[in-house]
């Protein structure tokens, strides 16, 4: 069974990204500019206009991304 690095949940106008692995968490800390208020527990929120591009960028970086609608 493959562990997903990110679980992305489509909540309509906001998508929630949950970095699940150590590598995913490190990448977010180092490479993704996020304001503190975007974090909701272990997940961070992204406007739907940018979310699909971010998910694609994460896959291009070699991360396994599961999108849930």
mmCIF file with all atom_site columns, N, CA and C in Angstrom:
data_model
loop_
_atom_site.group_PDB
_atom_site.id
_atom_site.type_symbol
_atom_site.label_atom_id
_atom_site.label_alt_id
_atom_site.label_comp_id
_atom_site.label_asym_id
_atom_site.label_entity_id
_atom_site.label_seq_id
_atom_site.pdbx_PDB_ins_code
_atom_site.Cartn_x
_atom_site.Cartn_y
_atom_site.Cartn_z
_atom_site.occupancy
_atom_site.B_iso_or_equiv
_atom_site.pdbx_formal_charge
_atom_site.auth_seq_id
_atom_site.auth_comp_id
_atom_site.auth_asym_id
_atom_site.auth_atom_id
_atom_site.pdbx_PDB_model_num
ATOM 1   N N  . UNK A 1 1  ? 0.842   -1.183 0.000   1.00 0.00 ? 1  UNK A N  1
ATOM 2   C CA . UNK A 1 1  ? 0.000   0.000  0.000   1.00 0.00 ? 1  UNK A CA 1
ATOM 3   C C  . UNK A 1 1  ? 0.887   1.246  0.000   1.00 0.00 ? 1  UNK A C  1
ATOM 4   N N  . UNK A 1 2  ? 0.632   2.155  -0.909  1.00 0.00 ? 2  UNK A N  1
ATOM 5   C CA . UNK A 1 2  ? 1.403   3.378  -1.026  1.00 0.00 ? 2  UNK A CA 1
ATOM 6   C C  . UNK A 1 2  ? 0.826   4.448  -0.114  1.00 0.00 ? 2  UNK A C  1
ATOM 7   N N  . UNK A 1 3  ? 1.701   5.100  0.617   1.00 0.00 ? 3  UNK A N  1
ATOM 8   C CA . UNK A 1 3  ? 1.276   6.196  1.482   1.00 0.00 ? 3  UNK A CA 1
ATOM 9   C C  . UNK A 1 3  ? 1.204   7.473  0.663   1.00 0.00 ? 3  UNK A C  1
ATOM 10  N N  . UNK A 1 4  ? 0.088   8.139  0.735   1.00 0.00 ? 4  UNK A N  1
ATOM 11  C CA . UNK A 1 4  ? -0.067  9.419  0.055   1.00 0.00 ? 4  UNK A CA 1
ATOM 12  C C  . UNK A 1 4  ? 0.697   10.483 0.838   1.00 0.00 ? 4  UNK A C  1
ATOM 13  N N  . UNK A 1 5  ? 1.436   11.327 0.124   1.00 0.00 ? 5  UNK A N  1
ATOM 14  C CA . UNK A 1 5  ? 2.141   12.425 0.780   1.00 0.00 ? 5  UNK A CA 1
ATOM 15  C C  . UNK A 1 5  ? 1.175   13.531 1.174   1.00 0.00 ? 5  UNK A C  1
ATOM 16  N N  . UNK A 1 6  ? 0.184   13.758 0.311   1.00 0.00 ? 6  UNK A N  1
ATOM 17  C CA . UNK A 1 6  ? -0.816  14.793 0.560   1.00 0.00 ? 6  UNK A CA 1
ATOM 18  C C  . UNK A 1 6  ? -2.207  14.232 0.310   1.00 0.00 ? 6  UNK A C  1
ATOM 19  N N  . UNK A 1 7  ? -3.124  14.574 1.189   1.00 0.00 ? 7  UNK A N  1
ATOM 20  C CA . UNK A 1 7  ? -4.544  14.351 0.950   1.00 0.00 ? 7  UNK A CA 1
ATOM 21  C C  . UNK A 1 7  ? -5.135  15.736 0.708   1.00 0.00 ? 7  UNK A C  1
ATOM 22  N N  . UNK A 1 8  ? -5.775  15.915 -0.429  1.00 0.00 ? 8  UNK A N  1
ATOM 23  C CA . UNK A 1 8  ? -6.372  17.197 -0.796  1.00 0.00 ? 8  UNK A CA 1
ATOM 24  C C  . UNK A 1 8  ? -7.877  17.000 -0.857  1.00 0.00 ? 8  UNK A C  1
ATOM 25  N N  . UNK A 1 9  ? -8.598  17.807 -0.090  1.00 0.00 ? 9  UNK A N  1
ATOM 26  C CA . UNK A 1 9  ? -10.049 17.699 -0.036  1.00 0.00 ? 9  UNK A CA 1
ATOM 27  C C  . UNK A 1 9  ? -10.668 18.937 -0.666  1.00 0.00 ? 9  UNK A C  1
ATOM 28  N N  . UNK A 1 10 ? -11.413 18.725 -1.732  1.00 0.00 ? 10 UNK A N  1
ATOM 29  C CA . UNK A 1 10 ? -12.108 19.799 -2.448  1.00 0.00 ? 10 UNK A CA 1
ATOM 30  C C  . UNK A 1 10 ? -13.361 20.161 -1.662  1.00 0.00 ? 10 UNK A C  1
ATOM 31  N N  . UNK A 1 11 ? -13.359 21.368 -1.091  1.00 0.00 ? 11 UNK A N  1
ATOM 32  C CA . UNK A 1 11 ? -14.500 21.854 -0.316  1.00 0.00 ? 11 UNK A CA 1
ATOM 33  C C  . UNK A 1 11 ? -15.242 22.955 -1.082  1.00 0.00 ? 11 UNK A C  1
ATOM 34  N N  . UNK A 1 12 ? -15.209 22.891 -2.386  1.00 0.00 ? 12 UNK A N  1
ATOM 35  C CA . UNK A 1 12 ? -15.841 23.853 -3.280  1.00 0.00 ? 12 UNK A CA 1
ATOM 36  C C  . UNK A 1 12 ? -14.942 25.074 -3.457  1.00 0.00 ? 12 UNK A C  1
ATOM 37  N N  . UNK A 1 13 ? -15.165 26.166 -2.749  1.00 0.00 ? 13 UNK A N  1
ATOM 38  C CA . UNK A 1 13 ? -14.370 27.373 -2.967  1.00 0.00 ? 13 UNK A CA 1
ATOM 39  C C  . UNK A 1 13 ? -13.031 27.343 -2.238  1.00 0.00 ? 13 UNK A C  1
ATOM 40  N N  . UNK A 1 14 ? -12.858 26.401 -1.331  1.00 0.00 ? 14 UNK A N  1
ATOM 41  C CA . UNK A 1 14 ? -11.608 26.232 -0.591  1.00 0.00 ? 14 UNK A CA 1
ATOM 42  C C  . UNK A 1 14 ? -11.214 24.761 -0.649  1.00 0.00 ? 14 UNK A C  1
ATOM 43  N N  . UNK A 1 15 ? -9.944  24.513 -0.893  1.00 0.00 ? 15 UNK A N  1
ATOM 44  C CA . UNK A 1 15 ? -9.426  23.142 -0.847  1.00 0.00 ? 15 UNK A CA 1
ATOM 45  C C  . UNK A 1 15 ? -8.533  23.028 0.371   1.00 0.00 ? 15 UNK A C  1
ATOM 46  N N  . UNK A 1 16 ? -8.592  21.890 1.048   1.00 0.00 ? 16 UNK A N  1
ATOM 47  C CA . UNK A 1 16 ? -7.760  21.640 2.217   1.00 0.00 ? 16 UNK A CA 1
ATOM 48  C C  . UNK A 1 16 ? -6.649  20.665 1.851   1.00 0.00 ? 16 UNK A C  1
ATOM 49  N N  . UNK A 1 17 ? -5.423  21.037 2.148   1.00 0.00 ? 17 UNK A N  1
ATOM 50  C CA . UNK A 1 17 ? -4.242  20.226 1.874   1.00 0.00 ? 17 UNK A CA 1
ATOM 51  C C  . UNK A 1 17 ? -3.703  19.698 3.198   1.00 0.00 ? 17 UNK A C  1
ATOM 52  N N  . UNK A 1 18 ? -3.544  18.388 3.281   1.00 0.00 ? 18 UNK A N  1
ATOM 53  C CA . UNK A 1 18 ? -3.005  17.765 4.487   1.00 0.00 ? 18 UNK A CA 1
ATOM 54  C C  . UNK A 1 18 ? -1.699  17.051 4.147   1.00 0.00 ? 18 UNK A C  1
ATOM 55  N N  . UNK A 1 19 ? -0.559  17.636 4.546   1.00 0.00 ? 19 UNK A N  1
ATOM 56  C CA . UNK A 1 19 ? 0.711   16.952 4.327   1.00 0.00 ? 19 UNK A CA 1
ATOM 57  C C  . UNK A 1 19 ? 0.827   15.777 5.298   1.00 0.00 ? 19 UNK A C  1
ATOM 58  N N  . UNK A 1 20 ? 0.948   14.556 4.774   1.00 0.00 ? 20 UNK A N  1
ATOM 59  C CA . UNK A 1 20 ? 0.871   13.351 5.604   1.00 0.00 ? 20 UNK A CA 1
ATOM 60  C C  . UNK A 1 20 ? 2.228   12.741 5.942   1.00 0.00 ? 20 UNK A C  1
ATOM 61  N N  . UNK A 1 21 ? 3.236   13.028 5.157   1.00 0.00 ? 21 UNK A N  1
ATOM 62  C CA . UNK A 1 21 ? 4.548   12.432 5.402   1.00 0.00 ? 21 UNK A CA 1
ATOM 63  C C  . UNK A 1 21 ? 5.525   13.501 5.874   1.00 0.00 ? 21 UNK A C  1
ATOM 64  N N  . UNK A 1 22 ? 6.617   13.042 6.458   1.00 0.00 ? 22 UNK A N  1
ATOM 65  C CA . UNK A 1 22 ? 7.671   13.961 6.910   1.00 0.00 ? 22 UNK A CA 1
ATOM 66  C C  . UNK A 1 22 ? 8.189   14.806 5.746   1.00 0.00 ? 22 UNK A C  1
ATOM 67  N N  . UNK A 1 23 ? 8.402   14.176 4.595   1.00 0.00 ? 23 UNK A N  1
ATOM 68  C CA . UNK A 1 23 ? 8.899   14.904 3.421   1.00 0.00 ? 23 UNK A CA 1
ATOM 69  C C  . UNK A 1 23 ? 7.906   15.972 2.970   1.00 0.00 ? 23 UNK A C  1
ATOM 70  N N  . UNK A 1 24 ? 6.627   15.650 2.992   1.00 0.00 ? 24 UNK A N  1
ATOM 71  C CA . UNK A 1 24 ? 5.597   16.617 2.599   1.00 0.00 ? 24 UNK A CA 1
ATOM 72  C C  . UNK A 1 24 ? 5.551   17.783 3.579   1.00 0.00 ? 24 UNK A C  1
ATOM 73  N N  . UNK A 1 25 ? 5.631   17.493 4.865   1.00 0.00 ? 25 UNK A N  1
ATOM 74  C CA . UNK A 1 25 ? 5.616   18.550 5.881   1.00 0.00 ? 25 UNK A CA 1
ATOM 75  C C  . UNK A 1 25 ? 6.828   19.460 5.735   1.00 0.00 ? 25 UNK A C  1
ATOM 76  N N  . UNK A 1 26 ? 7.988   18.864 5.504   1.00 0.00 ? 26 UNK A N  1
ATOM 77  C CA . UNK A 1 26 ? 9.216   19.648 5.326   1.00 0.00 ? 26 UNK A CA 1
ATOM 78  C C  . UNK A 1 26 ? 9.112   20.532 4.080   1.00 0.00 ? 26 UNK A C  1
ATOM 79  N N  . UNK A 1 27 ? 8.595   19.981 2.985   1.00 0.00 ? 27 UNK A N  1
ATOM 80  C CA . UNK A 1 27 ? 8.446   20.750 1.751   1.00 0.00 ? 27 UNK A CA 1
ATOM 81  C C  . UNK A 1 27 ? 7.539   21.959 1.969   1.00 0.00 ? 27 UNK A C  1
ATOM 82  N N  . UNK A 1 28 ? 6.429   21.752 2.653   1.00 0.00 ? 28 UNK A N  1
ATOM 83  C CA . UNK A 1 28 ? 5.498   22.860 2.907   1.00 0.00 ? 28 UNK A CA 1
ATOM 84  C C  . UNK A 1 28 ? 6.184   23.935 3.747   1.00 0.00 ? 28 UNK A C  1
ATOM 85  N N  . UNK A 1 29 ? 6.893   23.525 4.799   1.00 0.00 ? 29 UNK A N  1
ATOM 86  C CA . UNK A 1 29 ? 7.578   24.498 5.663   1.00 0.00 ? 29 UNK A CA 1
ATOM 87  C C  . UNK A 1 29 ? 8.609   25.307 4.887   1.00 0.00 ? 29 UNK A C  1
ATOM 88  N N  . UNK A 1 30 ? 9.329   24.653 3.983   1.00 0.00 ? 30 UNK A N  1
ATOM 89  C CA . UNK A 1 30 ? 10.446  25.297 3.298   1.00 0.00 ? 30 UNK A CA 1
ATOM 90  C C  . UNK A 1 30 ? 10.085  25.960 1.972   1.00 0.00 ? 30 UNK A C  1
ATOM 91  N N  . UNK A 1 31 ? 9.060   25.464 1.284   1.00 0.00 ? 31 UNK A N  1
ATOM 92  C CA . UNK A 1 31 ? 8.819   25.906 -0.084  1.00 0.00 ? 31 UNK A CA 1
ATOM 93  C C  . UNK A 1 31 ? 7.475   26.577 -0.342  1.00 0.00 ? 31 UNK A C  1
ATOM 94  N N  . UNK A 1 32 ? 6.529   26.441 0.563   1.00 0.00 ? 32 UNK A N  1
ATOM 95  C CA . UNK A 1 32 ? 5.195   26.999 0.332   1.00 0.00 ? 32 UNK A CA 1
ATOM 96  C C  . UNK A 1 32 ? 4.982   28.146 1.317   1.00 0.00 ? 32 UNK A C  1
ATOM 97  N N  . UNK A 1 33 ? 4.784   29.342 0.788   1.00 0.00 ? 33 UNK A N  1
ATOM 98  C CA . UNK A 1 33 ? 4.579   30.518 1.637   1.00 0.00 ? 33 UNK A CA 1
ATOM 99  C C  . UNK A 1 33 ? 3.132   30.547 2.117   1.00 0.00 ? 33 UNK A C  1
ATOM 100 N N  . UNK A 1 34 ? 2.956   30.295 3.416   1.00 0.00 ? 34 UNK A N  1
ATOM 101 C CA . UNK A 1 34 ? 1.607   30.262 3.994   1.00 0.00 ? 34 UNK A CA 1
ATOM 102 C C  . UNK A 1 34 ? 1.536   31.171 5.208   1.00 0.00 ? 34 UNK A C  1
ATOM 103 N N  . UNK A 1 35 ? 0.476   31.957 5.281   1.00 0.00 ? 35 UNK A N  1
ATOM 104 C CA . UNK A 1 35 ? 0.205   32.710 6.500   1.00 0.00 ? 35 UNK A CA 1
ATOM 105 C C  . UNK A 1 35 ? -0.305  31.744 7.560   1.00 0.00 ? 35 UNK A C  1
ATOM 106 N N  . UNK A 1 36 ? -0.021  32.042 8.816   1.00 0.00 ? 36 UNK A N  1
ATOM 107 C CA . UNK A 1 36 ? -0.402  31.160 9.922   1.00 0.00 ? 36 UNK A CA 1
ATOM 108 C C  . UNK A 1 36 ? -1.906  30.894 9.959   1.00 0.00 ? 36 UNK A C  1
ATOM 109 N N  . UNK A 1 37 ? -2.711  31.881 9.603   1.00 0.00 ? 37 UNK A N  1
ATOM 110 C CA . UNK A 1 37 ? -4.169  31.728 9.704   1.00 0.00 ? 37 UNK A CA 1
ATOM 111 C C  . UNK A 1 37 ? -4.736  30.757 8.672   1.00 0.00 ? 37 UNK A C  1
ATOM 112 N N  . UNK A 1 38 ? -3.941  30.368 7.688   1.00 0.00 ? 38 UNK A N  1
ATOM 113 C CA . UNK A 1 38 ? -4.411  29.400 6.697   1.00 0.00 ? 38 UNK A CA 1
ATOM 114 C C  . UNK A 1 38 ? -4.410  27.969 7.226   1.00 0.00 ? 38 UNK A C  1
ATOM 115 N N  . UNK A 1 39 ? -3.735  27.743 8.345   1.00 0.00 ? 39 UNK A N  1
ATOM 116 C CA . UNK A 1 39 ? -3.662  26.406 8.930   1.00 0.00 ? 39 UNK A CA 1
ATOM 117 C C  . UNK A 1 39 ? -4.892  26.116 9.763   1.00 0.00 ? 39 UNK A C  1
ATOM 118 N N  . UNK A 1 40 ? -5.471  24.948 9.531   1.00 0.00 ? 40 UNK A N  1
ATOM 119 C CA . UNK A 1 40 ? -6.617  24.447 10.298  1.00 0.00 ? 40 UNK A CA 1
ATOM 120 C C  . UNK A 1 40 ? -6.200  23.094 10.864  1.00 0.00 ? 40 UNK A C  1
ATOM 121 N N  . UNK A 1 41 ? -5.576  23.105 12.021  1.00 0.00 ? 41 UNK A N  1
ATOM 122 C CA . UNK A 1 41 ? -5.030  21.872 12.577  1.00 0.00 ? 41 UNK A CA 1
ATOM 123 C C  . UNK A 1 41 ? -3.858  21.406 11.740  1.00 0.00 ? 41 UNK A C  1
ATOM 124 N N  . UNK A 1 42 ? -3.941  20.201 11.202  1.00 0.00 ? 42 UNK A N  1
ATOM 125 C CA . UNK A 1 42 ? -2.871  19.611 10.395  1.00 0.00 ? 42 UNK A CA 1
ATOM 126 C C  . UNK A 1 42 ? -3.012  19.923 8.907   1.00 0.00 ? 42 UNK A C  1
ATOM 127 N N  . UNK A 1 43 ? -4.040  20.683 8.536   1.00 0.00 ? 43 UNK A N  1
ATOM 128 C CA . UNK A 1 43 ? -4.298  20.988 7.127   1.00 0.00 ? 43 UNK A CA 1
ATOM 129 C C  . UNK A 1 43 ? -4.202  22.491 6.897   1.00 0.00 ? 43 UNK A C  1
ATOM 130 N N  . UNK A 1 44 ? -3.933  22.870 5.665   1.00 0.00 ? 44 UNK A N  1
ATOM 131 C CA . UNK A 1 44 ? -3.957  24.287 5.317   1.00 0.00 ? 44 UNK A CA 1
ATOM 132 C C  . UNK A 1 44 ? -4.928  24.507 4.164   1.00 0.00 ? 44 UNK A C  1
ATOM 133 N N  . UNK A 1 45 ? -5.521  25.691 4.150   1.00 0.00 ? 45 UNK A N  1
ATOM 134 C CA . UNK A 1 45 ? -6.557  26.031 3.180   1.00 0.00 ? 45 UNK A CA 1
ATOM 135 C C  . UNK A 1 45 ? -5.961  26.817 2.013   1.00 0.00 ? 45 UNK A C  1
ATOM 136 N N  . UNK A 1 46 ? -6.475  26.516 0.810   1.00 0.00 ? 46 UNK A N  1
ATOM 137 C CA . UNK A 1 46 ? -6.050  27.208 -0.406  1.00 0.00 ? 46 UNK A CA 1
ATOM 138 C C  . UNK A 1 46 ? -7.295  27.537 -1.219  1.00 0.00 ? 46 UNK A C  1
ATOM 139 N N  . UNK A 1 47 ? -7.370  28.756 -1.723  1.00 0.00 ? 47 UNK A N  1
ATOM 140 C CA . UNK A 1 47 ? -8.467  29.167 -2.589  1.00 0.00 ? 47 UNK A CA 1
ATOM 141 C C  . UNK A 1 47 ? -8.522  28.246 -3.808  1.00 0.00 ? 47 UNK A C  1
ATOM 142 N N  . UNK A 1 48 ? -9.720  27.925 -4.236  1.00 0.00 ? 48 UNK A N  1
ATOM 143 C CA . UNK A 1 48 ? -9.891  26.981 -5.351  1.00 0.00 ? 48 UNK A CA 1
ATOM 144 C C  . UNK A 1 48 ? -9.206  27.445 -6.634  1.00 0.00 ? 48 UNK A C  1
ATOM 145 N N  . UNK A 1 49 ? -9.037  28.747 -6.815  1.00 0.00 ? 49 UNK A N  1
ATOM 146 C CA . UNK A 1 49 ? -8.410  29.247 -8.034  1.00 0.00 ? 49 UNK A CA 1
ATOM 147 C C  . UNK A 1 49 ? -6.938  28.841 -8.132  1.00 0.00 ? 49 UNK A C  1
ATOM 148 N N  . UNK A 1 50 ? -6.286  28.656 -7.000  1.00 0.00 ? 50 UNK A N  1
ATOM 149 C CA . UNK A 1 50 ? -4.870  28.277 -6.988  1.00 0.00 ? 50 UNK A CA 1
ATOM 150 C C  . UNK A 1 50 ? -4.651  26.818 -6.610  1.00 0.00 ? 50 UNK A C  1
ATOM 151 N N  . UNK A 1 51 ? -5.664  26.166 -6.073  1.00 0.00 ? 51 UNK A N  1
ATOM 152 C CA . UNK A 1 51 ? -5.497  24.832 -5.491  1.00 0.00 ? 51 UNK A CA 1
ATOM 153 C C  . UNK A 1 51 ? -5.116  23.764 -6.512  1.00 0.00 ? 51 UNK A C  1
ATOM 154 N N  . UNK A 1 52 ? -5.763  23.744 -7.657  1.00 0.00 ? 52 UNK A N  1
ATOM 155 C CA . UNK A 1 52 ? -5.455  22.718 -8.661  1.00 0.00 ? 52 UNK A CA 1
ATOM 156 C C  . UNK A 1 52 ? -4.011  22.850 -9.138  1.00 0.00 ? 52 UNK A C  1
ATOM 157 N N  . UNK A 1 53 ? -3.555  24.080 -9.310  1.00 0.00 ? 53 UNK A N  1
ATOM 158 C CA . UNK A 1 53 ? -2.172  24.302 -9.740  1.00 0.00 ? 53 UNK A CA 1
ATOM 159 C C  . UNK A 1 53 ? -1.191  23.845 -8.662  1.00 0.00 ? 53 UNK A C  1
ATOM 160 N N  . UNK A 1 54 ? -1.512  24.100 -7.387  1.00 0.00 ? 54 UNK A N  1
ATOM 161 C CA . UNK A 1 54 ? -0.642  23.651 -6.306  1.00 0.00 ? 54 UNK A CA 1
ATOM 162 C C  . UNK A 1 54 ? -0.579  22.129 -6.265  1.00 0.00 ? 54 UNK A C  1
ATOM 163 N N  . UNK A 1 55 ? -1.717  21.472 -6.393  1.00 0.00 ? 55 UNK A N  1
ATOM 164 C CA . UNK A 1 55 ? -1.740  20.003 -6.394  1.00 0.00 ? 55 UNK A CA 1
ATOM 165 C C  . UNK A 1 55 ? -0.891  19.457 -7.545  1.00 0.00 ? 55 UNK A C  1
ATOM 166 N N  . UNK A 1 56 ? -0.992  20.068 -8.711  1.00 0.00 ? 56 UNK A N  1
ATOM 167 C CA . UNK A 1 56 ? -0.196  19.638 -9.861  1.00 0.00 ? 56 UNK A CA 1
ATOM 168 C C  . UNK A 1 56 ? 1.291   19.876 -9.615  1.00 0.00 ? 56 UNK A C  1
ATOM 169 N N  . UNK A 1 57 ? 1.626   21.026 -9.032  1.00 0.00 ? 57 UNK A N  1
ATOM 170 C CA . UNK A 1 57 ? 3.028   21.319 -8.716  1.00 0.00 ? 57 UNK A CA 1
ATOM 171 C C  . UNK A 1 57 ? 3.597   20.295 -7.734  1.00 0.00 ? 57 UNK A C  1
ATOM 172 N N  . UNK A 1 58 ? 2.794   19.908 -6.742  1.00 0.00 ? 58 UNK A N  1
ATOM 173 C CA . UNK A 1 58 ? 3.247   18.908 -5.772  1.00 0.00 ? 58 UNK A CA 1
ATOM 174 C C  . UNK A 1 58 ? 3.529   17.577 -6.462  1.00 0.00 ? 58 UNK A C  1
ATOM 175 N N  . UNK A 1 59 ? 2.653   17.185 -7.383  1.00 0.00 ? 59 UNK A N  1
ATOM 176 C CA . UNK A 1 59 ? 2.880   15.949 -8.141  1.00 0.00 ? 59 UNK A CA 1
ATOM 177 C C  . UNK A 1 59 ? 4.139   16.057 -9.000  1.00 0.00 ? 59 UNK A C  1
ATOM 178 N N  . UNK A 1 60 ? 4.354   17.221 -9.597  1.00 0.00 ? 60 UNK A N  1
ATOM 179 C CA . UNK A 1 60 ? 5.553   17.430 -10.413 1.00 0.00 ? 60 UNK A CA 1
ATOM 180 C C  . UNK A 1 60 ? 6.827   17.365 -9.574  1.00 0.00 ? 60 UNK A C  1
ATOM 181 N N  . UNK A 1 61 ? 6.711   17.662 -8.286  1.00 0.00 ? 61 UNK A N  1
ATOM 182 C CA . UNK A 1 61 ? 7.842   17.549 -7.356  1.00 0.00 ? 61 UNK A CA 1
ATOM 183 C C  . UNK A 1 61 ? 8.070   16.108 -6.917  1.00 0.00 ? 61 UNK A C  1
ATOM 184 N N  . UNK A 1 62 ? 7.187   15.206 -7.332  1.00 0.00 ? 62 UNK A N  1
ATOM 185 C CA . UNK A 1 62 ? 7.346   13.797 -7.013  1.00 0.00 ? 62 UNK A CA 1
ATOM 186 C C  . UNK A 1 62 ? 6.501   13.298 -5.857  1.00 0.00 ? 62 UNK A C  1
ATOM 187 N N  . UNK A 1 63 ? 5.619   14.135 -5.339  1.00 0.00 ? 63 UNK A N  1
ATOM 188 C CA . UNK A 1 63 ? 4.754   13.728 -4.233  1.00 0.00 ? 63 UNK A CA 1
ATOM 189 C C  . UNK A 1 63 ? 3.536   12.973 -4.746  1.00 0.00 ? 63 UNK A C  1
ATOM 190 N N  . UNK A 1 64 ? 3.075   12.033 -3.947  1.00 0.00 ? 64 UNK A N  1
ATOM 191 C CA . UNK A 1 64 ? 1.830   11.316 -4.220  1.00 0.00 ? 64 UNK A CA 1
ATOM 192 C C  . UNK A 1 64 ? 0.694   12.144 -3.619  1.00 0.00 ? 64 UNK A C  1
ATOM 193 N N  . UNK A 1 65 ? -0.256  12.553 -4.461  1.00 0.00 ? 65 UNK A N  1
ATOM 194 C CA . UNK A 1 65 ? -1.359  13.409 -4.029  1.00 0.00 ? 65 UNK A CA 1
ATOM 195 C C  . UNK A 1 65 ? -2.672  12.699 -4.310  1.00 0.00 ? 65 UNK A C  1
ATOM 196 N N  . UNK A 1 66 ? -3.498  12.573 -3.292  1.00 0.00 ? 66 UNK A N  1
ATOM 197 C CA . UNK A 1 66 ? -4.847  12.016 -3.458  1.00 0.00 ? 66 UNK A CA 1
ATOM 198 C C  . UNK A 1 66 ? -5.841  13.155 -3.300  1.00 0.00 ? 66 UNK A C  1
ATOM 199 N N  . UNK A 1 67 ? -6.679  13.355 -4.309  1.00 0.00 ? 67 UNK A N  1
ATOM 200 C CA . UNK A 1 67 ? -7.694  14.403 -4.252  1.00 0.00 ? 67 UNK A CA 1
ATOM 201 C C  . UNK A 1 67 ? -9.049  13.769 -3.982  1.00 0.00 ? 67 UNK A C  1
ATOM 202 N N  . UNK A 1 68 ? -9.723  14.307 -2.985  1.00 0.00 ? 68 UNK A N  1
ATOM 203 C CA . UNK A 1 68 ? -11.058 13.828 -2.626  1.00 0.00 ? 68 UNK A CA 1
ATOM 204 C C  . UNK A 1 68 ? -12.059 14.941 -2.902  1.00 0.00 ? 68 UNK A C  1
ATOM 205 N N  . UNK A 1 69 ? -13.158 14.566 -3.550  1.00 0.00 ? 69 UNK A N  1
ATOM 206 C CA . UNK A 1 69 ? -14.195 15.557 -3.883  1.00 0.00 ? 69 UNK A CA 1
ATOM 207 C C  . UNK A 1 69 ? -15.403 15.375 -3.001  1.00 0.00 ? 69 UNK A C  1
#
